[in-house]
PDB file of N, CA and C in Angstrom:
ATOM      1  N   UNK A   1     -21.613   7.761 -27.583  1.00  0.00           N
ATOM      2  CA  UNK A   1     -20.373   7.547 -26.925  1.00  0.00           C
ATOM      3  C   UNK A   1     -19.816   8.917 -26.399  1.00  0.00           C
ATOM      4  N   UNK A   2     -18.551   8.952 -26.019  1.00  0.00           N
ATOM      5  CA  UNK A   2     -18.199  10.145 -25.152  1.00  0.00           C
ATOM      6  C   UNK A   2     -17.244  11.124 -25.992  1.00  0.00           C
ATOM      7  N   UNK A   3     -17.131  10.869 -27.189  1.00  0.00           N
ATOM      8  CA  UNK A   3     -16.104  11.676 -28.010  1.00  0.00           C
ATOM      9  C   UNK A   3     -16.265  13.210 -27.917  1.00  0.00           C
ATOM     10  N   UNK A   4     -17.464  13.621 -28.271  1.00  0.00           N
ATOM     11  CA  UNK A   4     -17.658  15.081 -28.180  1.00  0.00           C
ATOM     12  C   UNK A   4     -17.594  15.702 -26.858  1.00  0.00           C
ATOM     13  N   UNK A   5     -18.127  15.071 -25.854  1.00  0.00           N
ATOM     14  CA  UNK A   5     -17.961  15.634 -24.512  1.00  0.00           C
ATOM     15  C   UNK A   5     -16.579  15.579 -24.026  1.00  0.00           C
ATOM     16  N   UNK A   6     -15.791  14.589 -24.360  1.00  0.00           N
ATOM     17  CA  UNK A   6     -14.462  14.491 -23.945  1.00  0.00           C
ATOM     18  C   UNK A   6     -13.634  15.594 -24.579  1.00  0.00           C
ATOM     19  N   UNK A   7     -13.810  15.826 -25.923  1.00  0.00           N
ATOM     20  CA  UNK A   7     -13.080  16.889 -26.618  1.00  0.00           C
ATOM     21  C   UNK A   7     -13.475  18.254 -25.959  1.00  0.00           C
ATOM     22  N   UNK A   8     -14.750  18.462 -25.774  1.00  0.00           N
ATOM     23  CA  UNK A   8     -15.209  19.758 -25.240  1.00  0.00           C
ATOM     24  C   UNK A   8     -14.523  19.996 -23.815  1.00  0.00           C
ATOM     25  N   UNK A   9     -14.450  19.000 -22.964  1.00  0.00           N
ATOM     26  CA  UNK A   9     -13.930  19.137 -21.711  1.00  0.00           C
ATOM     27  C   UNK A   9     -12.495  19.359 -21.797  1.00  0.00           C
ATOM     28  N   UNK A  10     -11.768  18.665 -22.626  1.00  0.00           N
ATOM     29  CA  UNK A  10     -10.303  18.799 -22.843  1.00  0.00           C
ATOM     30  C   UNK A  10      -9.958  20.254 -23.259  1.00  0.00           C
ATOM     31  N   UNK A  11     -10.630  20.673 -24.302  1.00  0.00           N
ATOM     32  CA  UNK A  11     -10.495  22.014 -24.868  1.00  0.00           C
ATOM     33  C   UNK A  11     -10.844  23.093 -23.837  1.00  0.00           C
ATOM     34  N   UNK A  12     -11.922  22.841 -23.057  1.00  0.00           N
ATOM     35  CA  UNK A  12     -12.289  23.760 -22.042  1.00  0.00           C
ATOM     36  C   UNK A  12     -11.174  23.924 -20.965  1.00  0.00           C
ATOM     37  N   UNK A  13     -10.547  22.831 -20.695  1.00  0.00           N
ATOM     38  CA  UNK A  13      -9.460  22.865 -19.776  1.00  0.00           C
ATOM     39  C   UNK A  13      -8.228  23.404 -20.292  1.00  0.00           C
ATOM     40  N   UNK A  14      -8.170  23.655 -21.650  1.00  0.00           N
ATOM     41  CA  UNK A  14      -7.007  24.249 -22.306  1.00  0.00           C
ATOM     42  C   UNK A  14      -5.906  23.303 -22.436  1.00  0.00           C
ATOM     43  N   UNK A  15      -6.131  21.966 -22.657  1.00  0.00           N
ATOM     44  CA  UNK A  15      -5.173  20.865 -22.747  1.00  0.00           C
ATOM     45  C   UNK A  15      -5.144  20.386 -24.146  1.00  0.00           C
ATOM     46  N   UNK A  16      -3.861  20.034 -24.474  1.00  0.00           N
ATOM     47  CA  UNK A  16      -3.715  19.205 -25.733  1.00  0.00           C
ATOM     48  C   UNK A  16      -3.842  17.738 -25.355  1.00  0.00           C
ATOM     49  N   UNK A  17      -3.883  16.919 -26.370  1.00  0.00           N
ATOM     50  CA  UNK A  17      -3.979  15.550 -26.099  1.00  0.00           C
ATOM     51  C   UNK A  17      -2.664  15.057 -25.350  1.00  0.00           C
ATOM     52  N   UNK A  18      -1.527  15.586 -25.697  1.00  0.00           N
ATOM     53  CA  UNK A  18      -0.299  15.204 -25.009  1.00  0.00           C
ATOM     54  C   UNK A  18      -0.281  15.644 -23.486  1.00  0.00           C
ATOM     55  N   UNK A  19      -0.819  16.971 -23.305  1.00  0.00           N
ATOM     56  CA  UNK A  19      -0.938  17.408 -21.961  1.00  0.00           C
ATOM     57  C   UNK A  19      -1.928  16.643 -21.122  1.00  0.00           C
ATOM     58  N   UNK A  20      -3.042  16.044 -21.741  1.00  0.00           N
ATOM     59  CA  UNK A  20      -3.911  15.331 -20.978  1.00  0.00           C
ATOM     60  C   UNK A  20      -3.266  13.949 -20.698  1.00  0.00           C
ATOM     61  N   UNK A  21      -2.512  13.462 -21.638  1.00  0.00           N
ATOM     62  CA  UNK A  21      -1.769  12.172 -21.430  1.00  0.00           C
ATOM     63  C   UNK A  21      -0.887  12.330 -20.251  1.00  0.00           C
ATOM     64  N   UNK A  22      -0.121  13.485 -20.104  1.00  0.00           N
ATOM     65  CA  UNK A  22       0.758  13.611 -18.999  1.00  0.00           C
ATOM     66  C   UNK A  22      -0.010  13.894 -17.647  1.00  0.00           C
ATOM     67  N   UNK A  23      -1.148  14.552 -17.744  1.00  0.00           N
ATOM     68  CA  UNK A  23      -2.040  14.716 -16.516  1.00  0.00           C
ATOM     69  C   UNK A  23      -2.472  13.422 -16.029  1.00  0.00           C
ATOM     70  N   UNK A  24      -2.671  12.395 -16.846  1.00  0.00           N
ATOM     71  CA  UNK A  24      -3.083  11.105 -16.471  1.00  0.00           C
ATOM     72  C   UNK A  24      -1.908  10.227 -16.163  1.00  0.00           C
ATOM     73  N   UNK A  25      -0.723  10.755 -15.944  1.00  0.00           N
ATOM     74  CA  UNK A  25       0.436  10.012 -15.636  1.00  0.00           C
ATOM     75  C   UNK A  25       0.786   8.956 -16.665  1.00  0.00           C
ATOM     76  N   UNK A  26       0.390   9.327 -17.904  1.00  0.00           N
ATOM     77  CA  UNK A  26       0.763   8.374 -19.033  1.00  0.00           C
ATOM     78  C   UNK A  26       0.025   7.026 -18.898  1.00  0.00           C
ATOM     79  N   UNK A  27      -1.044   7.106 -18.210  1.00  0.00           N
ATOM     80  CA  UNK A  27      -1.884   5.821 -18.011  1.00  0.00           C
ATOM     81  C   UNK A  27      -2.644   5.457 -19.396  1.00  0.00           C
ATOM     82  N   UNK A  28      -2.859   6.519 -20.183  1.00  0.00           N
ATOM     83  CA  UNK A  28      -3.464   6.428 -21.459  1.00  0.00           C
ATOM     84  C   UNK A  28      -2.583   7.199 -22.419  1.00  0.00           C
ATOM     85  N   UNK A  29      -2.454   6.666 -23.615  1.00  0.00           N
ATOM     86  CA  UNK A  29      -1.641   7.412 -24.594  1.00  0.00           C
ATOM     87  C   UNK A  29      -2.444   8.502 -25.266  1.00  0.00           C
ATOM     88  N   UNK A  30      -1.764   9.392 -25.878  1.00  0.00           N
ATOM     89  CA  UNK A  30      -2.467  10.538 -26.636  1.00  0.00           C
ATOM     90  C   UNK A  30      -3.227   9.829 -27.789  1.00  0.00           C
ATOM     91  N   UNK A  31      -2.690   8.857 -28.374  1.00  0.00           N
ATOM     92  CA  UNK A  31      -3.291   8.142 -29.522  1.00  0.00           C
ATOM     93  C   UNK A  31      -4.592   7.441 -29.092  1.00  0.00           C
ATOM     94  N   UNK A  32      -4.678   6.855 -27.817  1.00  0.00           N
ATOM     95  CA  UNK A  32      -5.888   6.406 -27.324  1.00  0.00           C
ATOM     96  C   UNK A  32      -6.963   7.450 -27.034  1.00  0.00           C
ATOM     97  N   UNK A  33      -6.478   8.562 -26.534  1.00  0.00           N
ATOM     98  CA  UNK A  33      -7.340   9.669 -26.287  1.00  0.00           C
ATOM     99  C   UNK A  33      -7.921  10.145 -27.530  1.00  0.00           C
ATOM    100  N   UNK A  34      -7.247  10.283 -28.641  1.00  0.00           N
ATOM    101  CA  UNK A  34      -7.673  10.709 -29.835  1.00  0.00           C
ATOM    102  C   UNK A  34      -8.791   9.676 -30.388  1.00  0.00           C
ATOM    103  N   UNK A  35      -8.573   8.390 -30.144  1.00  0.00           N
ATOM    104  CA  UNK A  35      -9.555   7.393 -30.534  1.00  0.00           C
ATOM    105  C   UNK A  35     -10.832   7.532 -29.719  1.00  0.00           C
ATOM    106  N   UNK A  36     -10.602   7.909 -28.433  1.00  0.00           N
ATOM    107  CA  UNK A  36     -11.856   8.097 -27.626  1.00  0.00           C
ATOM    108  C   UNK A  36     -12.671   9.270 -28.169  1.00  0.00           C
ATOM    109  N   UNK A  37     -11.972  10.454 -28.478  1.00  0.00           N
ATOM    110  CA  UNK A  37     -12.532  11.600 -29.037  1.00  0.00           C
ATOM    111  C   UNK A  37     -13.214  11.490 -30.405  1.00  0.00           C
ATOM    112  N   UNK A  38     -12.762  10.464 -31.114  1.00  0.00           N
ATOM    113  CA  UNK A  38     -13.361  10.062 -32.423  1.00  0.00           C
ATOM    114  C   UNK A  38     -14.315   8.979 -32.419  1.00  0.00           C
ATOM    115  N   UNK A  39     -14.659   8.552 -31.154  1.00  0.00           N
ATOM    116  CA  UNK A  39     -15.572   7.492 -30.885  1.00  0.00           C
ATOM    117  C   UNK A  39     -15.152   6.187 -31.559  1.00  0.00           C
ATOM    118  N   UNK A  40     -13.823   5.970 -31.680  1.00  0.00           N
ATOM    119  CA  UNK A  40     -13.333   4.621 -32.273  1.00  0.00           C
ATOM    120  C   UNK A  40     -13.140   3.661 -31.249  1.00  0.00           C
ATOM    121  N   UNK A  41     -12.906   4.172 -29.910  1.00  0.00           N
ATOM    122  CA  UNK A  41     -12.750   3.242 -28.755  1.00  0.00           C
ATOM    123  C   UNK A  41     -13.532   3.869 -27.605  1.00  0.00           C
ATOM    124  N   UNK A  42     -13.787   3.021 -26.620  1.00  0.00           N
ATOM    125  CA  UNK A  42     -14.401   3.441 -25.447  1.00  0.00           C
ATOM    126  C   UNK A  42     -13.578   3.150 -24.219  1.00  0.00           C
ATOM    127  N   UNK A  43     -13.332   4.136 -23.367  1.00  0.00           N
ATOM    128  CA  UNK A  43     -12.416   3.798 -22.226  1.00  0.00           C
ATOM    129  C   UNK A  43     -13.120   2.911 -21.199  1.00  0.00           C
ATOM    130  N   UNK A  44     -12.318   2.123 -20.464  1.00  0.00           N
ATOM    131  CA  UNK A  44     -12.902   1.351 -19.381  1.00  0.00           C
ATOM    132  C   UNK A  44     -13.251   2.285 -18.288  1.00  0.00           C
ATOM    133  N   UNK A  45     -13.997   1.687 -17.251  1.00  0.00           N
ATOM    134  CA  UNK A  45     -14.575   2.485 -16.128  1.00  0.00           C
ATOM    135  C   UNK A  45     -13.376   3.271 -15.295  1.00  0.00           C
ATOM    136  N   UNK A  46     -12.198   2.555 -15.197  1.00  0.00           N
ATOM    137  CA  UNK A  46     -11.117   3.161 -14.439  1.00  0.00           C
ATOM    138  C   UNK A  46     -10.618   4.384 -15.082  1.00  0.00           C
ATOM    139  N   UNK A  47     -10.376   4.262 -16.497  1.00  0.00           N
ATOM    140  CA  UNK A  47      -9.939   5.357 -17.261  1.00  0.00           C
ATOM    141  C   UNK A  47     -10.950   6.405 -17.410  1.00  0.00           C
ATOM    142  N   UNK A  48     -12.221   5.995 -17.401  1.00  0.00           N
ATOM    143  CA  UNK A  48     -13.215   7.085 -17.563  1.00  0.00           C
ATOM    144  C   UNK A  48     -13.232   7.942 -16.246  1.00  0.00           C
ATOM    145  N   UNK A  49     -13.064   7.243 -15.067  1.00  0.00           N
ATOM    146  CA  UNK A  49     -13.041   8.077 -13.805  1.00  0.00           C
ATOM    147  C   UNK A  49     -11.803   8.963 -13.777  1.00  0.00           C
ATOM    148  N   UNK A  50     -10.643   8.359 -14.249  1.00  0.00           N
ATOM    149  CA  UNK A  50      -9.462   9.221 -14.289  1.00  0.00           C
ATOM    150  C   UNK A  50      -9.580  10.395 -15.250  1.00  0.00           C
ATOM    151  N   UNK A  51     -10.223  10.168 -16.352  1.00  0.00           N
ATOM    152  CA  UNK A  51     -10.401  11.271 -17.337  1.00  0.00           C
ATOM    153  C   UNK A  51     -11.238  12.417 -16.652  1.00  0.00           C
ATOM    154  N   UNK A  52     -12.368  11.915 -16.087  1.00  0.00           N
ATOM    155  CA  UNK A  52     -13.228  12.930 -15.495  1.00  0.00           C
ATOM    156  C   UNK A  52     -12.419  13.726 -14.364  1.00  0.00           C
ATOM    157  N   UNK A  53     -11.808  13.048 -13.542  1.00  0.00           N
ATOM    158  CA  UNK A  53     -10.966  13.725 -12.431  1.00  0.00           C
ATOM    159  C   UNK A  53      -9.952  14.669 -13.114  1.00  0.00           C
ATOM    160  N   UNK A  54      -9.261  14.300 -14.100  1.00  0.00           N
ATOM    161  CA  UNK A  54      -8.155  15.144 -14.740  1.00  0.00           C
ATOM    162  C   UNK A  54      -8.796  16.317 -15.380  1.00  0.00           C
ATOM    163  N   UNK A  55      -9.924  16.222 -15.836  1.00  0.00           N
ATOM    164  CA  UNK A  55     -10.551  17.352 -16.606  1.00  0.00           C
ATOM    165  C   UNK A  55     -11.558  18.202 -15.692  1.00  0.00           C
ATOM    166  N   UNK A  56     -11.759  17.745 -14.519  1.00  0.00           N
ATOM    167  CA  UNK A  56     -12.643  18.452 -13.506  1.00  0.00           C
ATOM    168  C   UNK A  56     -14.044  18.411 -13.883  1.00  0.00           C
ATOM    169  N   UNK A  57     -14.475  17.241 -14.478  1.00  0.00           N
ATOM    170  CA  UNK A  57     -15.909  17.100 -14.831  1.00  0.00           C
ATOM    171  C   UNK A  57     -16.377  15.824 -14.266  1.00  0.00           C
ATOM    172  N   UNK A  58     -17.613  15.551 -14.236  1.00  0.00           N
ATOM    173  CA  UNK A  58     -18.168  14.410 -13.768  1.00  0.00           C
ATOM    174  C   UNK A  58     -18.188  13.235 -14.767  1.00  0.00           C
ATOM    175  N   UNK A  59     -18.225  12.015 -14.391  1.00  0.00           N
ATOM    176  CA  UNK A  59     -18.392  10.931 -15.206  1.00  0.00           C
ATOM    177  C   UNK A  59     -19.738  11.069 -15.961  1.00  0.00           C
ATOM    178  N   UNK A  60     -20.750  11.508 -15.295  1.00  0.00           N
ATOM    179  CA  UNK A  60     -22.032  11.682 -15.816  1.00  0.00           C
ATOM    180  C   UNK A  60     -21.990  12.720 -17.047  1.00  0.00           C
ATOM    181  N   UNK A  61     -21.218  13.718 -16.919  1.00  0.00           N
ATOM    182  CA  UNK A  61     -21.043  14.726 -18.020  1.00  0.00           C
ATOM    183  C   UNK A  61     -20.450  14.030 -19.212  1.00  0.00           C
ATOM    184  N   UNK A  62     -19.308  13.255 -19.038  1.00  0.00           N
ATOM    185  CA  UNK A  62     -18.723  12.520 -20.195  1.00  0.00           C
ATOM    186  C   UNK A  62     -19.610  11.529 -20.814  1.00  0.00           C
ATOM    187  N   UNK A  63     -20.470  10.963 -20.104  1.00  0.00           N
ATOM    188  CA  UNK A  63     -21.422   9.963 -20.614  1.00  0.00           C
ATOM    189  C   UNK A  63     -22.691  10.543 -21.211  1.00  0.00           C
ATOM    190  N   UNK A  64     -22.953  11.866 -20.981  1.00  0.00           N
ATOM    191  CA  UNK A  64     -24.236  12.397 -21.448  1.00  0.00           C
ATOM    192  C   UNK A  64     -24.262  12.538 -22.949  1.00  0.00           C
ATOM    193  N   UNK A  65     -25.406  12.454 -23.530  1.00  0.00           N
ATOM    194  CA  UNK A  65     -25.437  12.665 -25.024  1.00  0.00           C
ATOM    195  C   UNK A  65     -25.360  14.177 -25.425  1.00  0.00           C
TER     196      UNK A  65
END
């Protein structure tokens, strides 16, 4: 899943979960982002693309093991 890569990209960008939520125009809640990072949920393709763009990484990076 994408949890570890998402967390690394978010921390590398210096963002909190709330800041990432705001960067995504509240499209995804901080609670949902936390669930993605803990591999409890998987984002849909549109959210995955938005996350990659907001964090300045590729979708491939987020999906890499």
